[in-house]
CSV table of C-alpha atoms and ligand atoms in Angstrom, one decimal:
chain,number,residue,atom,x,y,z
N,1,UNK,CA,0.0,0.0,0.0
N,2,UNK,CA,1.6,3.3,-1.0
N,3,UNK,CA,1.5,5.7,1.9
N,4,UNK,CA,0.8,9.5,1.3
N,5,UNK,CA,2.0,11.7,3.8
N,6,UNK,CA,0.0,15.5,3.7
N,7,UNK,CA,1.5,18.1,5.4
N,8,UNK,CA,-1.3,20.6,6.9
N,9,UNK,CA,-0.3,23.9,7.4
N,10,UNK,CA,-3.6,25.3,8.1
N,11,UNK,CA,-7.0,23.7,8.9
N,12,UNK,CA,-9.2,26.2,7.1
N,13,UNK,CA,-7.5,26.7,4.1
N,14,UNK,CA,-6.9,23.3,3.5
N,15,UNK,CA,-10.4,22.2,4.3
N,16,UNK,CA,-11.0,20.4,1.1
N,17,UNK,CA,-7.6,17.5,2.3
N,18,UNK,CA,-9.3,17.5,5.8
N,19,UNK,CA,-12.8,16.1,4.1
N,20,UNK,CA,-11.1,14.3,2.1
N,21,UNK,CA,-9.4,12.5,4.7
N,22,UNK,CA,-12.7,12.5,7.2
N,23,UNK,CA,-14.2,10.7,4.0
N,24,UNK,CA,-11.5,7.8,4.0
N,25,UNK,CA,-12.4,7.1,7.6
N,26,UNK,CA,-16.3,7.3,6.7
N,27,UNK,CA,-15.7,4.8,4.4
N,28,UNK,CA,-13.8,2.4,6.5
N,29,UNK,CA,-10.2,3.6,5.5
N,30,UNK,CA,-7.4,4.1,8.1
N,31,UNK,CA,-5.6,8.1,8.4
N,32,UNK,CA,-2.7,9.1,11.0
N,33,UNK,CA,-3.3,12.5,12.2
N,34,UNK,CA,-1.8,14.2,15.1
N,35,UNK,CA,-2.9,15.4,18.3
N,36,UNK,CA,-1.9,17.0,21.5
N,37,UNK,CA,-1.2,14.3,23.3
N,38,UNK,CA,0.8,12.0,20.5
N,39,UNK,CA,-0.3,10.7,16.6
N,40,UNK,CA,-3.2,8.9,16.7
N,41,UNK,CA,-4.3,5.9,14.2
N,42,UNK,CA,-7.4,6.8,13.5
N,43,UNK,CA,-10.7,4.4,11.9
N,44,UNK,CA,-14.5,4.7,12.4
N,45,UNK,CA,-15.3,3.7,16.1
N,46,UNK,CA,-18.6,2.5,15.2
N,47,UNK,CA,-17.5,0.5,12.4
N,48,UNK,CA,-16.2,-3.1,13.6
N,49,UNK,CA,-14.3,-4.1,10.3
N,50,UNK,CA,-12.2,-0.6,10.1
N,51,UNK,CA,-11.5,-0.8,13.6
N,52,UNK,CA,-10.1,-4.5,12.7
N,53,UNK,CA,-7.9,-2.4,10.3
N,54,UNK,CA,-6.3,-0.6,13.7
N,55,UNK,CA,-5.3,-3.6,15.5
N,56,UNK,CA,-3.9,-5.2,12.6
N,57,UNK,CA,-1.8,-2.2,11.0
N,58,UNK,CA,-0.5,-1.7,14.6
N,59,UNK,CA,-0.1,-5.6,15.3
N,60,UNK,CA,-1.8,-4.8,18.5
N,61,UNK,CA,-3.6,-7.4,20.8
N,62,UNK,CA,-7.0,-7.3,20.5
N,63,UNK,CA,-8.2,-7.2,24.2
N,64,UNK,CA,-6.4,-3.7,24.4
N,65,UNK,CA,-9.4,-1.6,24.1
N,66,UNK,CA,-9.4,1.7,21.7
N,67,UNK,CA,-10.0,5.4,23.0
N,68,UNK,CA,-12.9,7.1,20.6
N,69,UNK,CA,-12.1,11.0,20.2
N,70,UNK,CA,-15.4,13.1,19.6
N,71,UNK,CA,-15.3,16.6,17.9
N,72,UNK,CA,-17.1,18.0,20.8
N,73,UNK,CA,-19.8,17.3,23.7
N,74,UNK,CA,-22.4,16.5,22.1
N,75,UNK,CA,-20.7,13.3,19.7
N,76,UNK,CA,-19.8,12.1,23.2
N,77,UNK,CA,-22.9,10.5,23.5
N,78,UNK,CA,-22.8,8.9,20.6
N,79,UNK,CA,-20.3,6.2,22.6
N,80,UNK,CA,-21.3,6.6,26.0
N,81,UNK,CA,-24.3,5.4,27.5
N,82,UNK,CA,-24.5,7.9,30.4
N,83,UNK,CA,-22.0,10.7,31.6
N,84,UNK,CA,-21.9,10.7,34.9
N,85,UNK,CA,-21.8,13.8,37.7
N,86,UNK,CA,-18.0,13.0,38.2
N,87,UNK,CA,-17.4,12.6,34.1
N,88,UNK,CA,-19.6,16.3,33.2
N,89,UNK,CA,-17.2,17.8,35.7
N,90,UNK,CA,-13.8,16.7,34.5
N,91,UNK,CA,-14.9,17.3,30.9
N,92,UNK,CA,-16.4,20.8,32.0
N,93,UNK,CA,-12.8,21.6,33.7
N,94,UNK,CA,-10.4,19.9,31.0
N,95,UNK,CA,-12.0,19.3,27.7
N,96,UNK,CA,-10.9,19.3,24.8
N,97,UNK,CA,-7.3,18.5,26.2
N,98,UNK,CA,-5.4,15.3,27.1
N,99,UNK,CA,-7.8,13.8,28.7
N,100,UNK,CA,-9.9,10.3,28.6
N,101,UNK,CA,-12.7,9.2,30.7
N,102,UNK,CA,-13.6,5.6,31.2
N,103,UNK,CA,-17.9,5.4,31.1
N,104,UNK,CA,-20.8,2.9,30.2
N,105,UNK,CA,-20.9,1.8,26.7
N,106,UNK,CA,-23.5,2.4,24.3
N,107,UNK,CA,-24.7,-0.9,22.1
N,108,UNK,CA,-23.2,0.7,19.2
N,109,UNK,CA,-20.0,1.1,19.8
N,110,UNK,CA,-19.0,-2.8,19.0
N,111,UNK,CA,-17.2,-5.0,21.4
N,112,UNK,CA,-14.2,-5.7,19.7
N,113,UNK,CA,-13.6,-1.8,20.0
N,114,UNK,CA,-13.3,-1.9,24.0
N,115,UNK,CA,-12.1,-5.5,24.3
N,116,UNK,CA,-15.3,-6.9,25.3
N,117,UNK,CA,-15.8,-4.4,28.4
N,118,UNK,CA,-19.0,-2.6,28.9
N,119,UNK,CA,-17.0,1.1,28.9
N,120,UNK,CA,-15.4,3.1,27.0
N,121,UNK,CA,-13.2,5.3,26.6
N,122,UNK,CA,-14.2,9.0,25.5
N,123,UNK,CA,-11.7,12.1,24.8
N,124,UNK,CA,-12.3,15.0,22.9
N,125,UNK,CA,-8.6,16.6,21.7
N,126,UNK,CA,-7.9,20.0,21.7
N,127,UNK,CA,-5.5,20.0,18.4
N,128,UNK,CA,-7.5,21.6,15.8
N,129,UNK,CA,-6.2,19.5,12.9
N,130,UNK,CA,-7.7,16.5,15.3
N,131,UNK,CA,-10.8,18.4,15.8
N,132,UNK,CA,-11.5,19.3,11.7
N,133,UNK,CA,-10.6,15.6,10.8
N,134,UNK,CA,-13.5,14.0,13.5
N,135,UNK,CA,-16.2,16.8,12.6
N,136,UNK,CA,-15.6,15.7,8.8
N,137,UNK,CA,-15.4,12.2,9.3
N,138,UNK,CA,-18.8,13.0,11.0
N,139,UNK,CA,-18.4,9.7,13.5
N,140,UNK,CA,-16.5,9.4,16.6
N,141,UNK,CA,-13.2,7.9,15.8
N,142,UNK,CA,-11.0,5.1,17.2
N,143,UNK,CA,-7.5,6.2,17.7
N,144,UNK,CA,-5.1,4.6,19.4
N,145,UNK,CA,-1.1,5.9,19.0
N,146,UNK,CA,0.0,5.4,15.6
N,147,UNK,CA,3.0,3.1,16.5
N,148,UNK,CA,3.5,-0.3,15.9
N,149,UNK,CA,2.6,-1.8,19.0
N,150,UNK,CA,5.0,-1.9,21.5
N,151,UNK,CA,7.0,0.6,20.2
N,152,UNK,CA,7.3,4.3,21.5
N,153,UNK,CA,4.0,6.1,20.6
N,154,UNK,CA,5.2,8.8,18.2
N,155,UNK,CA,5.3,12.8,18.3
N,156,UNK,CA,6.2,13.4,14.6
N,157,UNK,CA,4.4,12.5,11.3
N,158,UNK,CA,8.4,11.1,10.1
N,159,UNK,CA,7.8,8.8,13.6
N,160,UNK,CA,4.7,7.4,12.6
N,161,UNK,CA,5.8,6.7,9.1
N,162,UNK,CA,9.0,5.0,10.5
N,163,UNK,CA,6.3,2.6,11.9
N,164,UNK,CA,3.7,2.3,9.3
N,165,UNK,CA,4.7,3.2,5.9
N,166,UNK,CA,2.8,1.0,3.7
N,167,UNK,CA,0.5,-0.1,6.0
N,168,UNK,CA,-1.4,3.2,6.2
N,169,UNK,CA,-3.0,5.1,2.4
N,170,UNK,CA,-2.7,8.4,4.9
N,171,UNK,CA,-0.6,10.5,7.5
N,172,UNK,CA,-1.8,13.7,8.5
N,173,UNK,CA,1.2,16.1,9.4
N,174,UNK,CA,0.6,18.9,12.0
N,175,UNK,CA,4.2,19.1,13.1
N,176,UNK,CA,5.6,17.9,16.7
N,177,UNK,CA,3.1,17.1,18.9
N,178,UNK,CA,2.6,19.8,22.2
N,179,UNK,CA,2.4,17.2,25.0
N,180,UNK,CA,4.0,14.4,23.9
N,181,UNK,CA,2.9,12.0,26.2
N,182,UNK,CA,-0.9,9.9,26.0
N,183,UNK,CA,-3.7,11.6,27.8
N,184,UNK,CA,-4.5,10.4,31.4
N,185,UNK,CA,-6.9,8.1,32.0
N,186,UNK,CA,-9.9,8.8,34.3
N,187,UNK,CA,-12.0,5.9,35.1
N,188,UNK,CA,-15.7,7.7,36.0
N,189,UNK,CA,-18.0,5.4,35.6
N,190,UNK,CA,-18.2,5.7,40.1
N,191,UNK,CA,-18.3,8.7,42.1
N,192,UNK,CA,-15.1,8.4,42.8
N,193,UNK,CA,-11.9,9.6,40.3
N,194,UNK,CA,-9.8,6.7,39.9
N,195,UNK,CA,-6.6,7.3,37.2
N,196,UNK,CA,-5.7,4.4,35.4
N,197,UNK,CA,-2.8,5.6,33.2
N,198,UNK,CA,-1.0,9.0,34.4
N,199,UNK,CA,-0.8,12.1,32.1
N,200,UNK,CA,-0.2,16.0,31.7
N,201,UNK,CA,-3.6,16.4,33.5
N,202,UNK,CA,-2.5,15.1,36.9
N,203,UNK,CA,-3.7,13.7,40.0
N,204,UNK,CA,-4.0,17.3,42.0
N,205,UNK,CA,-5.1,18.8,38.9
N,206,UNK,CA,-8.1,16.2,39.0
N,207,UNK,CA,-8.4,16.2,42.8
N,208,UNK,CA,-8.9,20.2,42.9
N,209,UNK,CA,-12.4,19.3,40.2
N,210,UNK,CA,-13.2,16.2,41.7
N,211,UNK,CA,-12.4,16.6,45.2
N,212,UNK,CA,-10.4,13.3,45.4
N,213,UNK,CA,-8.5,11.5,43.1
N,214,UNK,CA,-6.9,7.8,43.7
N,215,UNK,CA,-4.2,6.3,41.3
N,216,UNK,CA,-5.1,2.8,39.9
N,217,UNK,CA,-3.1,0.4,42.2
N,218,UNK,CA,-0.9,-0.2,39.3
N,219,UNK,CA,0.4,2.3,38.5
N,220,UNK,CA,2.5,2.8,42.1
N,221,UNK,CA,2.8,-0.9,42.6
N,222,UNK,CA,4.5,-2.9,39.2
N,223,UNK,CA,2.7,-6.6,40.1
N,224,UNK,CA,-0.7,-5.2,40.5
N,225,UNK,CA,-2.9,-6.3,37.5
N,226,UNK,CA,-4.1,-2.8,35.9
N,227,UNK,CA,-7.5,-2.2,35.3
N,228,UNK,CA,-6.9,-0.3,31.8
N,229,UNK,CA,-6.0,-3.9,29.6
N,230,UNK,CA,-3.6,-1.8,27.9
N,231,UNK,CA,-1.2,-1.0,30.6
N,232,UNK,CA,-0.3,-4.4,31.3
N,233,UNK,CA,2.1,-5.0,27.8
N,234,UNK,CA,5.5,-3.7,27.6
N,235,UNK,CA,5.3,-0.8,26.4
N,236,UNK,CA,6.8,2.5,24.9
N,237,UNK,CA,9.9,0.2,24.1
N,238,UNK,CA,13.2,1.3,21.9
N,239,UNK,CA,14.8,-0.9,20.0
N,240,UNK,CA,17.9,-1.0,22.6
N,241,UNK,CA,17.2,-2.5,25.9
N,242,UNK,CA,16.9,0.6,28.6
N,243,UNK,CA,17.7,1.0,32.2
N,244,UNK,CA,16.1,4.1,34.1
N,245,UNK,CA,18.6,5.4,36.5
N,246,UNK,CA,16.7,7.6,39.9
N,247,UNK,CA,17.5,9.0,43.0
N,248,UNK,CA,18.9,12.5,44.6
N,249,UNK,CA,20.7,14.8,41.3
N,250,UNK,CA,23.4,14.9,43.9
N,251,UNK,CA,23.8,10.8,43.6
N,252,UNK,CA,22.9,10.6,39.9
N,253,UNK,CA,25.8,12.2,38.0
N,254,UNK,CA,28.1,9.1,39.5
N,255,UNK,CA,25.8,6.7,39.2
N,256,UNK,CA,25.5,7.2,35.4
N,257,UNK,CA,29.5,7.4,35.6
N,258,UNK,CA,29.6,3.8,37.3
N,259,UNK,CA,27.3,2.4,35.3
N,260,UNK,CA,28.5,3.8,31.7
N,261,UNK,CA,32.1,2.7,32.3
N,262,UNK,CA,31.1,-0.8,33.9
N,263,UNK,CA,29.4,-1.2,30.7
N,264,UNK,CA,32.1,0.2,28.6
N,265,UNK,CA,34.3,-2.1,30.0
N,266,UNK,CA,32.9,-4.9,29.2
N,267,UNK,CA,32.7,-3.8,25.2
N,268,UNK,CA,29.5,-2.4,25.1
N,269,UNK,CA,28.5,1.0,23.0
N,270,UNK,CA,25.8,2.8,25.3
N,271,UNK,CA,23.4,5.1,24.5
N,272,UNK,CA,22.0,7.9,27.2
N,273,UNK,CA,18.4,9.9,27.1
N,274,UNK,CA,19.0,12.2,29.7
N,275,UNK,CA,18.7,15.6,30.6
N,276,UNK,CA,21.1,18.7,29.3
N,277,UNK,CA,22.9,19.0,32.6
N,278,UNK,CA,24.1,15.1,32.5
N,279,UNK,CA,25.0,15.7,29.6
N,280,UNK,CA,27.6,18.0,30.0
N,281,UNK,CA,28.6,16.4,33.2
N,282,UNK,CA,29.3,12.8,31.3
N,283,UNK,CA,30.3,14.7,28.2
N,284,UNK,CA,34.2,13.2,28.7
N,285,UNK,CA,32.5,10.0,28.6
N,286,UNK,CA,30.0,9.6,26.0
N,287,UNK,CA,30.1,11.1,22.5
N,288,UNK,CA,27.5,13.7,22.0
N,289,UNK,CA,26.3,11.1,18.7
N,290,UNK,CA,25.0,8.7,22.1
N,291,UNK,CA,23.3,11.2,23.8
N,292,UNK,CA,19.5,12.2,23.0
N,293,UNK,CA,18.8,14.9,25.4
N,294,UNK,CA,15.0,14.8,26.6
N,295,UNK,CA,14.9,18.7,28.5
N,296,UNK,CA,16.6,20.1,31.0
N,297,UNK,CA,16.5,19.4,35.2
N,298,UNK,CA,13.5,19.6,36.5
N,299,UNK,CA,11.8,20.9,33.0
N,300,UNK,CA,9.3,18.1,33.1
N,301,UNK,CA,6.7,20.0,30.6
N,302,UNK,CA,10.3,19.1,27.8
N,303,UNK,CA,11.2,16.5,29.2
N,304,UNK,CA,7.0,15.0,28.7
N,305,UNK,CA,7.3,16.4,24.7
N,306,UNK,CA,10.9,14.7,24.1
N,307,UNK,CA,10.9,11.7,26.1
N,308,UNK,CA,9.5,9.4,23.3
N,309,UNK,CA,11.6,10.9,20.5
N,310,UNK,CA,14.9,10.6,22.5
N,311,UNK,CA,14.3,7.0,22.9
N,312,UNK,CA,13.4,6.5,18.9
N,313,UNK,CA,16.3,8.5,18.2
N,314,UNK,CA,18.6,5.4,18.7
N,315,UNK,CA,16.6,3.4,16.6
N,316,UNK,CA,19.2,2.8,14.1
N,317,UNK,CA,22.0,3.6,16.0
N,318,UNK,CA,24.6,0.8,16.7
N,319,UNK,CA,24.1,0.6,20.3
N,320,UNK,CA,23.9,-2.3,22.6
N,321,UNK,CA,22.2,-1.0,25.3
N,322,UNK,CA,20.9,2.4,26.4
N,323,UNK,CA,20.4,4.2,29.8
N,324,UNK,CA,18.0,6.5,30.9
N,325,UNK,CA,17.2,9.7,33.4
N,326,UNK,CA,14.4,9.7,35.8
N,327,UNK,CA,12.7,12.1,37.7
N,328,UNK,CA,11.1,13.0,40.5
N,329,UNK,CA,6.9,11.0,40.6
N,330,UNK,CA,5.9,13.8,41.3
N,331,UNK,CA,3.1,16.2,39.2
N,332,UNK,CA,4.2,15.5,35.5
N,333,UNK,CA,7.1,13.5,36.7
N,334,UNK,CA,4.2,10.3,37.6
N,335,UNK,CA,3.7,9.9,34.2
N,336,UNK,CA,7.1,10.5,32.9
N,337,UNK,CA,8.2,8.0,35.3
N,338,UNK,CA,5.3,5.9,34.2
N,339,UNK,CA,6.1,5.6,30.5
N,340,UNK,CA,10.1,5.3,31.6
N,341,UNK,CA,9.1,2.0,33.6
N,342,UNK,CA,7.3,0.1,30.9
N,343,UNK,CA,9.9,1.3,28.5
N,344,UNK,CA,12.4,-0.3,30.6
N,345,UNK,CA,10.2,-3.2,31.5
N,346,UNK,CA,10.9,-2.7,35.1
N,347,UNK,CA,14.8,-2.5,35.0
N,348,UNK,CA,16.1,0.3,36.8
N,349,UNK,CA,19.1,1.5,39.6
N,350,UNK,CA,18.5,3.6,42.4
N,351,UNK,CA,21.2,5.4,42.8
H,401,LIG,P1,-3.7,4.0,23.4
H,401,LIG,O1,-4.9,4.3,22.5
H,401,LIG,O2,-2.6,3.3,22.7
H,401,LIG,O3,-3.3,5.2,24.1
H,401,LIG,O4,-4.2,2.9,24.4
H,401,LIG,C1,-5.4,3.1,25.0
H,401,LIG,C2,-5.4,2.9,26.5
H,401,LIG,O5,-6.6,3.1,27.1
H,401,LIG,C3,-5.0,1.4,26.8
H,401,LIG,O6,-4.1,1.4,27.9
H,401,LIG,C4,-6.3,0.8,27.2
H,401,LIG,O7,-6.2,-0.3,28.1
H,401,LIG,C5,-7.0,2.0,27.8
H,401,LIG,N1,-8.5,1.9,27.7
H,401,LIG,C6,-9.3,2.0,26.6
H,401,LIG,N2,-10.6,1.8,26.9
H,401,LIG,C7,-10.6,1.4,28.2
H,401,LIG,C8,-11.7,1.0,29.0
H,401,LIG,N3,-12.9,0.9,28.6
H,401,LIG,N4,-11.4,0.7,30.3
H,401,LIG,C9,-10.1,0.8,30.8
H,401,LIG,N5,-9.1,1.2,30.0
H,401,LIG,C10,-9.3,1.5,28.7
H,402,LIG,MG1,-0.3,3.3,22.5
């Protein structure tokens, strides 16, 4: 399948490529388009056999259930079967933006969208080329991240296409993405906020609208079984194997030292994603070639929007293994730390 990638500089005067494009996803078709949070893969939620498209263009298992992304309110309803008190205030406080609440299905939205659970899902985005795209296609749409599965979700249109050229007849291309992380994950369907995937909308953010806000066990605790499907496979994963090093700043500068020349030692070429000021302070060490830089200290709004391309960017580098910078889990940092974890699939050194 030849893939065409469109760039769009501006939503209104390219209106006729954006109906174009809501008009392949009417009809069943597949289109990449970006968003504030990451690229989406989008495909008609209501449609069973296009959402079949998603899962197998991403080779993604097929109990991970899809997020639907509505234009505005109103389509919301068109895939949930009630919003409750809890969800009308947390769309009413952070919609359109990078959030997605978990509420009762409606019949329509087919089973094989939501992995056989009786919820879904719901977001509206705030990017406009996201917004123009679902109000053409006229239909909510599925959209998971437009990565093969497994892989890092991507943040550029050249990221998704390093994933799904030829598998895909379009990608949409607004540019980097503003977030660069996936929206959090607010399961409403109770009275009480319960996050089951952490985001740029955080847990205090959430609390001060809903009152309280409680973390899915999972997310604190790494053998807790997560109540989003999706958040149980490894994840976010570069092509190198990672390690996330943490602890004090004061600590972590020798730690990365120890570690990079242990590994050096015994003939290995490491790669670091870490910030600008560990940079510079392993600089005698590492060649500036093996070092993606993801923000600097305590920058966590960069370090969210760089994170997943620093890790792509060894993706055809000849490393053997790569080592990464945590932060604080704290505000932003819970997420960051989040995605770091399954990237790593668990392995990590506290320094
Ligand atoms: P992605 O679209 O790649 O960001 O992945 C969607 C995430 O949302 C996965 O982790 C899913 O498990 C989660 N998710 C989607 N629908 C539901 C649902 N009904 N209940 C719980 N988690 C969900
Ligand atoms: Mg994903």
């Amino acid at each position: 399948m030849e893939t065409t990638i469109l760039r769009i500089e501006d939503v209104a005067a390219q209106a006729a490529e954006i109906a174009a494009a809501g008009a392949i996803l009417r009809g069943g078709g597949l289109v990449a388009f970006p968003t504030e949070t990451v690229y989406g893969l989008g495909a008609n939620g209501l449609d069973a056999a296009a959402c079949a498209e998603i899962y197998r263009a991403k080779g993604r298992p097929s109990d991970n259930p899809l997020i639907l992304h509505a234009a505005d309110r109103a389509m919301v309803d068109r895939a949930a079967r009630e919003v409750t008190p809890l969800a009308e205030k947390l769309f009413a406080a952070f919609a359109p933006g990078p959030i997605t609440l978990i509420l009762p299905k409606r019949a329509e939205v087919p089973p094989s969208v939501t992995g056989g659970l009786d919820t879904v899902g719901v977001r509206l985005p705030e990017s406009d080329i996201a917004r123009a795209l679902i109000r053409a296609a006229g239909v909510p749409i599925a959209a998971p991240s437009a990565n093969l599965s497994g892989r890092p979700s991507p943040t550029t249109a050249a990221a998704v296409a390093a994933d799904l050229l030829g598998r895909v007849p379009l990608i949409l291309d607004g540019g980097a993405c503003r977030f660069g992380l996936e929206s959090t994950i607010v399961d409403c369907t109770g009275d009480r906020a319960v996050i089951l995937r952490p985001g740029a909308i955080t847990r205090d953010m959430i609390a001060a609208v809903a009152g309280a806000a409680d973390f899915d066990p999972a997310i604190e605790k790494q053998d807790a079984a997560p109540r989003a499907p999706g958040m149980k496979y490894t994840h976010y994963a570069p092509k190198a194997p990672l390690t996330v090093l943490t602890g004090e700043r004061a600590h972590l500068a020798a730690a990365f030292r120890r570690e990079v020349e242990k590994r050096q030692d015994a003939g290995e070429t490491v790669g670091l994603v870490v910030s600008a000021e560990m940079r510079a302070a392993l600089h005698d060490l590492v060649p500036p070639t093996l070092m993606a830089i993801y923000g600097a200290q305590g920058d966590l709004v960069a370090m969210a929007a760089h994170l997943y391309e620093a890790l792509r960017y060894f993706d055809d580098k000849a490393v053997d293994a790569l080592l990464g910078e945590g932060v604080a889990p704290e505000g932003l940092g819970v997420a960051i730390m989040n995605r770091l974890e399954k990237a790593s699939g668990g392995r990590r050194i506290e320094a």
